[in-house]
């Protein structure tokens, strides 16, 4: 067994690494490539493009797409589901930053 290069190992752990083709991403989500294109049109996810112009999706993008799919399956319009997921994601990021700042402030000398 040959050891993995550090760059490859980093890519495997990176949630933002565009590792999945459109076909594979759709298969993993149990949906169609058209669904993924619709998410791009709704500006939820913007997949990176390979040198050949093919869409590539990251694990992070697939988690967002999965959340939208659950809402759509429950009857929510795709545009509304995308907006909800965008807002949830923004709130989660703001809360994470807030916690970091609170931690920094409590660590500061009085």
XYZ file of C-alpha atoms in Angstrom, residues 19-101:
83
model
C -15.032 15.825 -5.382
C -18.369 14.725 -6.839
C -19.578 14.824 -10.421
C -23.137 15.867 -11.117
C -24.165 12.287 -11.826
C -22.602 10.956 -8.638
C -24.013 13.827 -6.563
C -27.522 13.236 -7.948
C -27.185 9.516 -7.249
C -26.071 10.136 -3.663
C -29.040 12.458 -3.083
C -31.491 10.160 -4.839
C -32.478 12.911 -7.237
C -31.882 14.015 -10.808
C -29.198 16.258 -12.312
C -32.026 18.694 -13.143
C -32.660 19.110 -9.404
C -29.009 20.080 -8.884
C -29.170 22.529 -11.795
C -32.298 24.069 -10.226
C -30.386 24.598 -6.983
C -27.727 26.438 -8.952
C -30.378 28.593 -10.638
C -31.838 29.370 -7.193
C -28.311 30.424 -6.126
C -28.141 27.925 -3.294
C -25.018 26.229 -4.593
C -22.509 27.245 -7.221
C -20.548 24.142 -8.192
C -16.994 24.468 -9.364
C -16.253 23.467 -12.930
C -13.654 20.978 -14.093
C -11.269 21.926 -16.895
C -13.769 20.327 -19.264
C -16.604 22.474 -17.881
C -18.321 19.723 -15.868
C -19.924 20.599 -12.547
C -18.210 19.336 -9.390
C -19.872 19.365 -5.987
C -18.430 19.366 -2.473
C -19.717 17.518 0.586
C -20.849 20.852 2.022
C -22.895 21.594 -1.105
C -24.411 18.127 -1.001
C -25.484 18.649 2.628
C -27.277 21.854 1.599
C -28.879 20.092 -1.371
C -30.008 17.259 0.896
C -31.706 19.697 3.270
C -33.545 21.300 0.340
C -34.574 17.920 -0.996
C -36.130 16.991 2.357
C -38.191 20.194 2.320
C -39.223 19.763 -1.307
C -40.252 16.175 -0.593
C -42.416 17.545 2.257
C -44.175 19.938 -0.130
C -42.160 23.162 0.089
C -41.516 24.982 -3.192
C -37.892 24.653 -4.292
C -37.278 28.428 -4.293
C -38.665 28.748 -0.752
C -36.666 25.730 0.443
C -33.471 27.202 -0.995
C -34.112 30.535 0.733
C -34.791 28.795 4.052
C -31.579 26.761 3.796
C -29.559 29.865 2.881
C -30.934 31.697 5.928
C -30.347 28.704 8.211
C -26.774 28.442 6.958
C -26.167 32.167 7.512
C -27.599 31.933 11.031
C -25.415 28.926 11.843
C -22.307 30.792 10.636
C -23.231 33.921 12.630
C -23.737 31.813 15.766
C -20.375 30.123 15.244
C -18.621 33.500 14.880
C -20.465 34.817 17.949
C -19.285 31.858 20.030
C -15.703 32.376 18.849
C -15.846 36.054 19.777
